[in-house]
Amino acid sequence: MVASSNQANNARGFRNLSRSQLGGVIFGCKNNTMRECLSKQLFGLPIQHFSFVKNIDPGLPLFLFNYSDRKLYGVYEAAGSGQMYIDQYAWTSDGSFKTQFPAQVQIRVRLQCQPLLESQFKPLIMDNYYSQNHFCYELDHVQAGKLISKLSSLAYTPSSSPLQNSAKQRSIILGLPANDKREENGCFKSQELEDIFAYSSGLNGKLGATDTSLHSNGIQQPDNQAELDEKDLIYIKLKELALQREFSSGITNEPSEETTNAFLSPSINDAIIGQETLQEEQNIGCSYDSTGYPSVIAQLLQGIEELKAFKEEHIHKVDNLERKLAYAEQEIAQLKYKCMMLESSNTVCARADEMMIDCNDDVHLKHGSIFLAGGYDGVSWLSALDSYMPSLDVLKSLKPMNSVRAYASVAKLSGELYVFGGGTGSLWYDTVESYNPVDNKWTQCPSLKEKKGSLAGAALKDKIFVLGGGNGIECFSEVEMYDPQVGRWMNTQSMLLKRFALAAAEINGALYAVGGYDGSNYLATAERFDPREHSWTKIASMNTKRGCHALVALSGKLYAVGGYDGSTMVPSIEIYDPRLETWMIGEPMNHSRGYSAAAVLKESIYVIGGVQSNEEIVDVIECYKEGKGWQTPNLRAIGKRCFSSAIVLDEC
């Protein structure tokens, strides 16, 4: 989830290929999830990767990278389009919680090949590597072609699969008992048919998933029948058997041995030979009656039909129960929320579906509210603007922005809220819009000079400054300034370094730019812009490299909060004192997170949402107050949210 070293992608390692540019996708697994991927024919990635998984069309080449042995398996292809939550409980131990890999696609095997060692495939996709062991999952057409060519040279037949567990495989020949199944007196063992029926009745529990299917002669064949259900195969086999029995019993003139063999399978030939032998041995008391077999076959066919009907009814019941369970879980969540709101305040009237209360708008807009703009909630990119009151844990929806917007930045100027840049990870904006809380309206403003996201912004001396950012191709050091009197954006003095996913804040009449990613490395450096000198000056570096963090001013000091250090999300806090010009280590948060929103309200720092190292979206709010440290109050109105921006307008 870091930016590419040669393309300066955003800090999550996206190449942002369009649907037409996307030539293939690599999915990930481990030893303990690979079998489920293949048995369910389902691949998945964390939610943030849906930005390109949604571009997967049927037939697109896919590959599976096993992080445990660091081998690449293939060649697979998409059997459908990329979607969210095809199986919402995939790769979970007991289905008690939703999957962490909801960006999913159904797959099928295109060509079975020996896996590639990382040393074999790494040179083919070297452009995707942004660190020694991490690479972007998106492949262009050239890269996908190279991987397919390399794997094709190592192709094998299904019967020679290195993953095949022959000990668990069972060869099934559903013909009549052959000669070698006769008792010494020449009679067939009727128990054989009973065993076949008992086996077919228990298929659901006895046949495991496999990449091979059964041919009519009982020999395992490759993928041409792999998608058939085992009971369907038995059903087909029994129909063939019945037709063959009818054919053999209706012969009046003896056909040649060559003609018979050309029509019947070996097992049927053996059965006919057995019948002839029995007819010759009737004088020793064998009471074989060949007319009994068609009735047994009819019973078998009826049993298979009943099994199929039972399975369909069972699937229907399970689907209904799952829907009822999901509905019940929603109702329980709503009831819990209502109880919590009633206990916290008798004046609060909870609406669990919108998590907001009916109270005076002025309370939301001016008294103790944090404005939260855009972001991502785990399902959708958001255009929402919300006013959040931590004191009551109340979220009020305001008029949304004109477009969905994440990875953006915000600033306040003349009582209005400005939102600029950002995008959706695959699409970047240069648009700017301002919100007037008095009339609850958005106004379109002049656009930035560059489309960019993961940028930073702050207001200084009646002007707005937009710093750094990137567009998925390069990182920026440029700074743009907006003067409402002039009505347009102008380039001003650039920063000393390129900074993507940086954080910035104003304090004591100066701008501070801290951390970020320069296209190759995450940064611990920081710099200050003094408008009187109109230049940037390097200041002391932080103790920890960090990007996608937050920066807020409290009591004359700057607080750098959380972020990504190049290998993991961190909970650490560093505090900069402009008077001492040094960074100090602060008390860490209780949760590691990056891409969170942070704001200062009533002398307290609130950190909202974000993403953890496992790419799980955080739904916990933490609060810091000097002298009391970090606390985790039970604030749940916002829920899961990341890549959003937070700001406090003037407090009364």
PDB file of C-alpha atoms in Angstrom, residues 111-352:
ATOM      1  CA  LEU A 111      -3.851 -23.050 -18.443  1.00  0.00           C
ATOM      2  CA  GLN A 112      -2.351 -25.093 -15.625  1.00  0.00           C
ATOM      3  CA  CYS A 113       1.349 -24.426 -15.202  1.00  0.00           C
ATOM      4  CA  GLN A 114       4.165 -24.913 -12.745  1.00  0.00           C
ATOM      5  CA  PRO A 115       4.429 -21.821 -10.493  1.00  0.00           C
ATOM      6  CA  LEU A 116       7.111 -19.191 -11.057  1.00  0.00           C
ATOM      7  CA  LEU A 117       9.644 -18.288  -8.403  1.00  0.00           C
ATOM      8  CA  GLU A 118       9.833 -14.592  -7.625  1.00  0.00           C
ATOM      9  CA  SER A 119      13.285 -14.485  -9.199  1.00  0.00           C
ATOM     10  CA  GLN A 120      11.668 -15.727 -12.431  1.00  0.00           C
ATOM     11  CA  PHE A 121       8.732 -13.309 -12.691  1.00  0.00           C
ATOM     12  CA  LYS A 122      10.168 -10.226 -10.958  1.00  0.00           C
ATOM     13  CA  PRO A 123      12.223  -9.122 -14.026  1.00  0.00           C
ATOM     14  CA  LEU A 124       9.047  -9.298 -16.142  1.00  0.00           C
ATOM     15  CA  ILE A 125       7.130  -6.821 -13.945  1.00  0.00           C
ATOM     16  CA  MET A 126      10.037  -4.860 -12.498  1.00  0.00           C
ATOM     17  CA  ASP A 127       8.233  -1.573 -13.199  1.00  0.00           C
ATOM     18  CA  ASN A 128       5.567  -2.582 -10.673  1.00  0.00           C
ATOM     19  CA  TYR A 129       7.999  -3.035  -7.756  1.00  0.00           C
ATOM     20  CA  TYR A 130       8.047  -0.110  -5.346  1.00  0.00           C
ATOM     21  CA  SER A 131      10.182  -1.840  -2.705  1.00  0.00           C
ATOM     22  CA  GLN A 132      12.287  -4.959  -2.459  1.00  0.00           C
ATOM     23  CA  ASN A 133       9.317  -7.249  -1.782  1.00  0.00           C
ATOM     24  CA  HIS A 134       6.220  -5.251  -2.728  1.00  0.00           C
ATOM     25  CA  PHE A 135       4.668  -4.631  -6.130  1.00  0.00           C
ATOM     26  CA  CYS A 136       1.518  -3.187  -7.697  1.00  0.00           C
ATOM     27  CA  TYR A 137      -1.138  -5.715  -8.656  1.00  0.00           C
ATOM     28  CA  GLU A 138      -2.201  -4.029 -11.904  1.00  0.00           C
ATOM     29  CA  LEU A 139      -0.563  -5.316 -15.097  1.00  0.00           C
ATOM     30  CA  ASP A 140      -0.512  -3.692 -18.506  1.00  0.00           C
ATOM     31  CA  HIS A 141      -0.918  -5.792 -21.645  1.00  0.00           C
ATOM     32  CA  VAL A 142       2.830  -6.199 -22.198  1.00  0.00           C
ATOM     33  CA  GLN A 143       3.456  -7.441 -18.650  1.00  0.00           C
ATOM     34  CA  ALA A 144       0.504  -9.835 -18.757  1.00  0.00           C
ATOM     35  CA  GLY A 145       1.719 -11.227 -22.082  1.00  0.00           C
ATOM     36  CA  LYS A 146       5.206 -11.830 -20.709  1.00  0.00           C
ATOM     37  CA  LEU A 147       3.864 -13.683 -17.660  1.00  0.00           C
ATOM     38  CA  ILE A 148       1.560 -15.843 -19.794  1.00  0.00           C
ATOM     39  CA  SER A 149       4.441 -16.698 -22.135  1.00  0.00           C
ATOM     40  CA  LYS A 150       6.722 -17.603 -19.224  1.00  0.00           C
ATOM     41  CA  LEU A 151       4.094 -19.746 -17.489  1.00  0.00           C
ATOM     42  CA  SER A 152       3.057 -21.433 -20.758  1.00  0.00           C
ATOM     43  CA  SER A 153       6.557 -22.824 -21.104  1.00  0.00           C
ATOM     44  CA  LEU A 154       5.921 -24.655 -17.821  1.00  0.00           C
ATOM     45  CA  ALA A 155       2.424 -25.942 -18.644  1.00  0.00           C
ATOM     46  CA  TYR A 156       1.443 -29.466 -17.580  1.00  0.00           C
ATOM     47  CA  THR A 157      -1.537 -31.765 -18.048  1.00  0.00           C
ATOM     48  CA  PRO A 158      -4.055 -31.912 -15.189  1.00  0.00           C
ATOM     49  CA  SER A 159      -3.082 -35.479 -14.301  1.00  0.00           C
ATOM     50  CA  SER A 160       0.487 -34.323 -13.592  1.00  0.00           C
ATOM     51  CA  SER A 161      -0.522 -31.381 -11.407  1.00  0.00           C
ATOM     52  CA  PRO A 162       1.920 -30.890  -8.521  1.00  0.00           C
ATOM     53  CA  LEU A 163      -1.001 -29.778  -6.362  1.00  0.00           C
ATOM     54  CA  GLN A 164      -3.078 -32.870  -7.075  1.00  0.00           C
ATOM     55  CA  ASN A 165      -3.648 -35.032  -4.016  1.00  0.00           C
ATOM     56  CA  SER A 166      -3.909 -38.452  -5.546  1.00  0.00           C
ATOM     57  CA  ALA A 167      -4.514 -40.088  -2.174  1.00  0.00           C
ATOM     58  CA  LYS A 168      -7.896 -38.377  -2.003  1.00  0.00           C
ATOM     59  CA  GLN A 169      -8.898 -39.053  -5.600  1.00  0.00           C
ATOM     60  CA  ARG A 170     -11.305 -41.887  -6.366  1.00  0.00           C
ATOM     61  CA  SER A 171     -11.903 -43.422  -9.767  1.00  0.00           C
ATOM     62  CA  ILE A 172     -15.607 -44.065 -10.295  1.00  0.00           C
ATOM     63  CA  ILE A 173     -16.876 -46.370 -13.032  1.00  0.00           C
ATOM     64  CA  LEU A 174     -20.636 -46.479 -12.997  1.00  0.00           C
ATOM     65  CA  GLY A 175     -21.183 -49.527 -15.241  1.00  0.00           C
ATOM     66  CA  LEU A 176     -22.713 -52.885 -14.548  1.00  0.00           C
ATOM     67  CA  PRO A 177     -20.457 -55.286 -12.630  1.00  0.00           C
ATOM     68  CA  ALA A 178     -17.834 -56.819 -14.909  1.00  0.00           C
ATOM     69  CA  ASN A 179     -16.670 -60.455 -15.148  1.00  0.00           C
ATOM     70  CA  ASP A 180     -14.272 -60.120 -12.267  1.00  0.00           C
ATOM     71  CA  LYS A 181     -17.166 -59.187  -9.960  1.00  0.00           C
ATOM     72  CA  ARG A 182     -18.922 -62.557 -10.308  1.00  0.00           C
ATOM     73  CA  GLU A 183     -19.070 -65.064  -7.570  1.00  0.00           C
ATOM     74  CA  GLU A 184     -17.649 -68.473  -8.196  1.00  0.00           C
ATOM     75  CA  ASN A 185     -21.054 -69.819  -9.210  1.00  0.00           C
ATOM     76  CA  GLY A 186     -21.319 -67.207 -11.970  1.00  0.00           C
ATOM     77  CA  CYS A 187     -23.837 -64.894 -10.272  1.00  0.00           C
ATOM     78  CA  PHE A 188     -23.312 -61.131 -10.049  1.00  0.00           C
ATOM     79  CA  LYS A 189     -22.893 -59.618  -6.612  1.00  0.00           C
ATOM     80  CA  SER A 190     -26.032 -57.542  -6.074  1.00  0.00           C
ATOM     81  CA  GLN A 191     -24.202 -55.645  -3.317  1.00  0.00           C
ATOM     82  CA  GLU A 192     -22.214 -53.843  -6.033  1.00  0.00           C
ATOM     83  CA  LEU A 193     -25.313 -51.928  -7.182  1.00  0.00           C
ATOM     84  CA  GLU A 194     -26.229 -51.146  -3.595  1.00  0.00           C
ATOM     85  CA  ASP A 195     -22.751 -49.698  -3.049  1.00  0.00           C
ATOM     86  CA  ILE A 196     -23.070 -47.528  -6.165  1.00  0.00           C
ATOM     87  CA  PHE A 197     -26.408 -46.124  -5.026  1.00  0.00           C
ATOM     88  CA  ALA A 198     -25.151 -45.543  -1.481  1.00  0.00           C
ATOM     89  CA  TYR A 199     -22.080 -43.767  -2.838  1.00  0.00           C
ATOM     90  CA  SER A 200     -24.099 -41.551  -5.184  1.00  0.00           C
ATOM     91  CA  SER A 201     -26.464 -40.641  -2.324  1.00  0.00           C
ATOM     92  CA  GLY A 202     -23.559 -39.426  -0.215  1.00  0.00           C
ATOM     93  CA  LEU A 203     -21.697 -37.425  -2.858  1.00  0.00           C
ATOM     94  CA  ASN A 204     -22.147 -34.080  -1.142  1.00  0.00           C
ATOM     95  CA  GLY A 205     -20.079 -35.217   1.801  1.00  0.00           C
ATOM     96  CA  LYS A 206     -17.589 -37.504   0.089  1.00  0.00           C
ATOM     97  CA  LEU A 207     -16.428 -35.744  -3.064  1.00  0.00           C
ATOM     98  CA  GLY A 208     -14.011 -32.880  -2.574  1.00  0.00           C
ATOM     99  CA  ALA A 209     -13.362 -30.024  -4.992  1.00  0.00           C
ATOM    100  CA  THR A 210     -10.975 -30.873  -7.818  1.00  0.00           C
ATOM    101  CA  ASP A 211      -9.795 -29.406 -11.093  1.00  0.00           C
ATOM    102  CA  THR A 212     -10.627 -32.585 -13.028  1.00  0.00           C
ATOM    103  CA  SER A 213     -13.908 -34.173 -14.094  1.00  0.00           C
ATOM    104  CA  LEU A 214     -15.093 -37.625 -15.058  1.00  0.00           C
ATOM    105  CA  HIS A 215     -15.337 -38.862 -18.615  1.00  0.00           C
ATOM    106  CA  SER A 216     -17.987 -41.409 -19.508  1.00  0.00           C
ATOM    107  CA  ASN A 217     -15.425 -44.183 -19.120  1.00  0.00           C
ATOM    108  CA  GLY A 218     -14.591 -43.122 -15.595  1.00  0.00           C
ATOM    109  CA  ILE A 219     -11.173 -41.666 -16.426  1.00  0.00           C
ATOM    110  CA  GLN A 220     -10.405 -38.171 -15.146  1.00  0.00           C
ATOM    111  CA  GLN A 221     -10.306 -35.567 -17.909  1.00  0.00           C
ATOM    112  CA  PRO A 222      -9.338 -31.884 -17.925  1.00  0.00           C
ATOM    113  CA  ASP A 223     -11.519 -28.808 -17.759  1.00  0.00           C
ATOM    114  CA  ASN A 224     -14.129 -29.601 -20.447  1.00  0.00           C
ATOM    115  CA  GLN A 225     -16.432 -30.994 -17.716  1.00  0.00           C
ATOM    116  CA  ALA A 226     -14.921 -29.379 -14.624  1.00  0.00           C
ATOM    117  CA  GLU A 227     -17.884 -27.100 -14.076  1.00  0.00           C
ATOM    118  CA  LEU A 228     -20.390 -29.978 -13.881  1.00  0.00           C
ATOM    119  CA  ASP A 229     -21.682 -31.042 -10.498  1.00  0.00           C
ATOM    120  CA  GLU A 230     -20.679 -34.570  -9.447  1.00  0.00           C
ATOM    121  CA  LYS A 231     -24.313 -35.698  -9.239  1.00  0.00           C
ATOM    122  CA  ASP A 232     -24.895 -34.359 -12.749  1.00  0.00           C
ATOM    123  CA  LEU A 233     -22.026 -36.537 -13.980  1.00  0.00           C
ATOM    124  CA  ILE A 234     -23.520 -39.613 -12.343  1.00  0.00           C
ATOM    125  CA  TYR A 235     -26.897 -38.692 -13.805  1.00  0.00           C
ATOM    126  CA  ILE A 236     -25.398 -38.487 -17.313  1.00  0.00           C
ATOM    127  CA  LYS A 237     -23.539 -41.756 -16.800  1.00  0.00           C
ATOM    128  CA  LEU A 238     -26.684 -43.568 -15.673  1.00  0.00           C
ATOM    129  CA  LYS A 239     -28.649 -42.307 -18.685  1.00  0.00           C
ATOM    130  CA  GLU A 240     -25.892 -43.596 -20.960  1.00  0.00           C
ATOM    131  CA  LEU A 241     -25.966 -46.896 -19.108  1.00  0.00           C
ATOM    132  CA  ALA A 242     -29.735 -47.231 -19.511  1.00  0.00           C
ATOM    133  CA  LEU A 243     -29.543 -46.559 -23.251  1.00  0.00           C
ATOM    134  CA  GLN A 244     -26.767 -49.086 -23.624  1.00  0.00           C
ATOM    135  CA  ARG A 245     -28.775 -51.702 -21.703  1.00  0.00           C
ATOM    136  CA  GLU A 246     -31.778 -51.090 -23.927  1.00  0.00           C
ATOM    137  CA  PHE A 247     -29.573 -51.422 -26.982  1.00  0.00           C
ATOM    138  CA  SER A 248     -27.924 -54.655 -25.831  1.00  0.00           C
ATOM    139  CA  SER A 249     -31.187 -56.291 -24.706  1.00  0.00           C
ATOM    140  CA  GLY A 250     -32.868 -55.471 -28.020  1.00  0.00           C
ATOM    141  CA  ILE A 251     -30.311 -57.263 -30.234  1.00  0.00           C
ATOM    142  CA  THR A 252     -31.830 -60.232 -32.030  1.00  0.00           C
ATOM    143  CA  ASN A 253     -28.960 -61.047 -34.368  1.00  0.00           C
ATOM    144  CA  GLU A 254     -25.542 -61.321 -32.824  1.00  0.00           C
ATOM    145  CA  PRO A 255     -23.429 -58.332 -33.906  1.00  0.00           C
ATOM    146  CA  SER A 256     -19.758 -58.675 -34.497  1.00  0.00           C
ATOM    147  CA  GLU A 257     -17.431 -58.144 -31.567  1.00  0.00           C
ATOM    148  CA  GLU A 258     -15.908 -55.135 -33.354  1.00  0.00           C
ATOM    149  CA  THR A 259     -19.299 -53.407 -33.754  1.00  0.00           C
ATOM    150  CA  THR A 260     -20.223 -54.010 -30.122  1.00  0.00           C
ATOM    151  CA  ASN A 261     -16.937 -52.686 -28.824  1.00  0.00           C
ATOM    152  CA  ALA A 262     -17.261 -49.578 -30.984  1.00  0.00           C
ATOM    153  CA  PHE A 263     -20.530 -48.658 -29.260  1.00  0.00           C
ATOM    154  CA  LEU A 264     -20.157 -49.855 -25.674  1.00  0.00           C
ATOM    155  CA  SER A 265     -17.650 -48.902 -23.003  1.00  0.00           C
ATOM    156  CA  PRO A 266     -15.311 -51.581 -21.607  1.00  0.00           C
ATOM    157  CA  SER A 267     -17.412 -52.011 -18.493  1.00  0.00           C
ATOM    158  CA  ILE A 268     -20.560 -52.648 -20.587  1.00  0.00           C
ATOM    159  CA  ASN A 269     -18.704 -55.185 -22.737  1.00  0.00           C
ATOM    160  CA  ASP A 270     -17.651 -57.013 -19.590  1.00  0.00           C
ATOM    161  CA  ALA A 271     -21.250 -56.982 -18.403  1.00  0.00           C
ATOM    162  CA  ILE A 272     -22.536 -58.516 -21.673  1.00  0.00           C
ATOM    163  CA  ILE A 273     -19.843 -61.190 -21.572  1.00  0.00           C
ATOM    164  CA  GLY A 274     -20.951 -61.885 -18.020  1.00  0.00           C
ATOM    165  CA  GLN A 275     -24.567 -62.248 -19.170  1.00  0.00           C
ATOM    166  CA  GLU A 276     -23.569 -64.771 -21.865  1.00  0.00           C
ATOM    167  CA  THR A 277     -21.565 -66.759 -19.338  1.00  0.00           C
ATOM    168  CA  LEU A 278     -24.488 -66.777 -16.955  1.00  0.00           C
ATOM    169  CA  GLN A 279     -26.867 -68.042 -19.627  1.00  0.00           C
ATOM    170  CA  GLU A 280     -24.476 -70.924 -20.290  1.00  0.00           C
ATOM    171  CA  GLU A 281     -24.289 -71.728 -16.588  1.00  0.00           C
ATOM    172  CA  GLN A 282     -28.040 -71.664 -15.840  1.00  0.00           C
ATOM    173  CA  ASN A 283     -27.922 -75.455 -15.549  1.00  0.00           C
ATOM    174  CA  ILE A 284     -25.992 -75.141 -12.264  1.00  0.00           C
ATOM    175  CA  GLY A 285     -28.773 -73.236 -10.568  1.00  0.00           C
ATOM    176  CA  CYS A 286     -27.927 -69.573 -11.074  1.00  0.00           C
ATOM    177  CA  SER A 287     -31.161 -67.576 -11.013  1.00  0.00           C
ATOM    178  CA  TYR A 288     -29.928 -64.474 -12.807  1.00  0.00           C
ATOM    179  CA  ASP A 289     -32.668 -62.361 -14.427  1.00  0.00           C
ATOM    180  CA  SER A 290     -31.360 -59.679 -16.790  1.00  0.00           C
ATOM    181  CA  THR A 291     -34.690 -57.839 -16.788  1.00  0.00           C
ATOM    182  CA  GLY A 292     -34.020 -56.717 -13.191  1.00  0.00           C
ATOM    183  CA  TYR A 293     -31.336 -54.218 -14.125  1.00  0.00           C
ATOM    184  CA  PRO A 294     -33.512 -51.646 -15.942  1.00  0.00           C
ATOM    185  CA  SER A 295     -35.718 -51.340 -12.864  1.00  0.00           C
ATOM    186  CA  VAL A 296     -32.668 -50.806 -10.639  1.00  0.00           C
ATOM    187  CA  ILE A 297     -31.391 -48.171 -13.060  1.00  0.00           C
ATOM    188  CA  ALA A 298     -34.773 -46.440 -12.978  1.00  0.00           C
ATOM    189  CA  GLN A 299     -34.565 -46.366  -9.179  1.00  0.00           C
ATOM    190  CA  LEU A 300     -31.092 -44.883  -9.369  1.00  0.00           C
ATOM    191  CA  LEU A 301     -32.268 -42.174 -11.764  1.00  0.00           C
ATOM    192  CA  GLN A 302     -35.197 -41.373  -9.501  1.00  0.00           C
ATOM    193  CA  GLY A 303     -32.855 -41.168  -6.525  1.00  0.00           C
ATOM    194  CA  ILE A 304     -30.568 -38.757  -8.350  1.00  0.00           C
ATOM    195  CA  GLU A 305     -33.535 -36.562  -9.309  1.00  0.00           C
ATOM    196  CA  GLU A 306     -34.651 -36.488  -5.679  1.00  0.00           C
ATOM    197  CA  LEU A 307     -31.150 -35.551  -4.585  1.00  0.00           C
ATOM    198  CA  LYS A 308     -31.065 -32.666  -7.046  1.00  0.00           C
ATOM    199  CA  ALA A 309     -34.474 -31.424  -5.887  1.00  0.00           C
ATOM    200  CA  PHE A 310     -33.388 -31.660  -2.257  1.00  0.00           C
ATOM    201  CA  LYS A 311     -30.205 -29.715  -2.977  1.00  0.00           C
ATOM    202  CA  GLU A 312     -32.115 -26.923  -4.741  1.00  0.00           C
ATOM    203  CA  GLU A 313     -34.588 -26.696  -1.869  1.00  0.00           C
ATOM    204  CA  HIS A 314     -31.704 -26.639   0.643  1.00  0.00           C
ATOM    205  CA  ILE A 315     -29.908 -23.824  -1.217  1.00  0.00           C
ATOM    206  CA  HIS A 316     -33.147 -21.822  -1.337  1.00  0.00           C
ATOM    207  CA  LYS A 317     -33.669 -22.245   2.409  1.00  0.00           C
ATOM    208  CA  VAL A 318     -30.073 -21.239   3.187  1.00  0.00           C
ATOM    209  CA  ASP A 319     -30.401 -18.100   1.043  1.00  0.00           C
ATOM    210  CA  ASN A 320     -33.595 -17.129   2.857  1.00  0.00           C
ATOM    211  CA  LEU A 321     -31.975 -17.687   6.243  1.00  0.00           C
ATOM    212  CA  GLU A 322     -28.927 -15.605   5.283  1.00  0.00           C
ATOM    213  CA  ARG A 323     -31.165 -12.735   4.180  1.00  0.00           C
ATOM    214  CA  LYS A 324     -33.163 -12.927   7.412  1.00  0.00           C
ATOM    215  CA  LEU A 325     -29.937 -13.011   9.443  1.00  0.00           C
ATOM    216  CA  ALA A 326     -28.533  -9.941   7.683  1.00  0.00           C
ATOM    217  CA  TYR A 327     -31.805  -8.089   8.247  1.00  0.00           C
ATOM    218  CA  ALA A 328     -31.808  -9.104  11.922  1.00  0.00           C
ATOM    219  CA  GLU A 329     -28.230  -7.888  12.358  1.00  0.00           C
ATOM    220  CA  GLN A 330     -29.208  -4.502  10.915  1.00  0.00           C
ATOM    221  CA  GLU A 331     -32.187  -4.253  13.266  1.00  0.00           C
ATOM    222  CA  ILE A 332     -30.006  -5.173  16.258  1.00  0.00           C
ATOM    223  CA  ALA A 333     -27.453  -2.513  15.314  1.00  0.00           C
ATOM    224  CA  GLN A 334     -30.189   0.084  14.994  1.00  0.00           C
ATOM    225  CA  LEU A 335     -31.713  -0.866  18.360  1.00  0.00           C
ATOM    226  CA  LYS A 336     -28.317  -0.713  20.079  1.00  0.00           C
ATOM    227  CA  TYR A 337     -27.721   2.718  18.670  1.00  0.00           C
ATOM    228  CA  LYS A 338     -31.141   3.958  19.796  1.00  0.00           C
ATOM    229  CA  CYS A 339     -30.535   2.641  23.316  1.00  0.00           C
ATOM    230  CA  MET A 340     -27.130   4.318  23.473  1.00  0.00           C
ATOM    231  CA  MET A 341     -28.558   7.651  22.347  1.00  0.00           C
ATOM    232  CA  LEU A 342     -31.470   7.472  24.815  1.00  0.00           C
ATOM    233  CA  GLU A 343     -29.090   6.709  27.688  1.00  0.00           C
ATOM    234  CA  SER A 344     -26.680   9.533  26.796  1.00  0.00           C
ATOM    235  CA  SER A 345     -29.263  12.300  26.613  1.00  0.00           C
ATOM    236  CA  ASN A 346     -32.993  12.562  27.153  1.00  0.00           C
ATOM    237  CA  THR A 347     -33.091  15.360  24.588  1.00  0.00           C
ATOM    238  CA  VAL A 348     -31.606  13.248  21.795  1.00  0.00           C
ATOM    239  CA  CYS A 349     -34.000  11.654  19.336  1.00  0.00           C
ATOM    240  CA  ALA A 350     -31.998   9.041  17.477  1.00  0.00           C
ATOM    241  CA  ARG A 351     -32.540   8.174  13.842  1.00  0.00           C
ATOM    242  CA  ALA A 352     -30.470   5.025  13.467  1.00  0.00           C
TER     243      ALA A 352
END
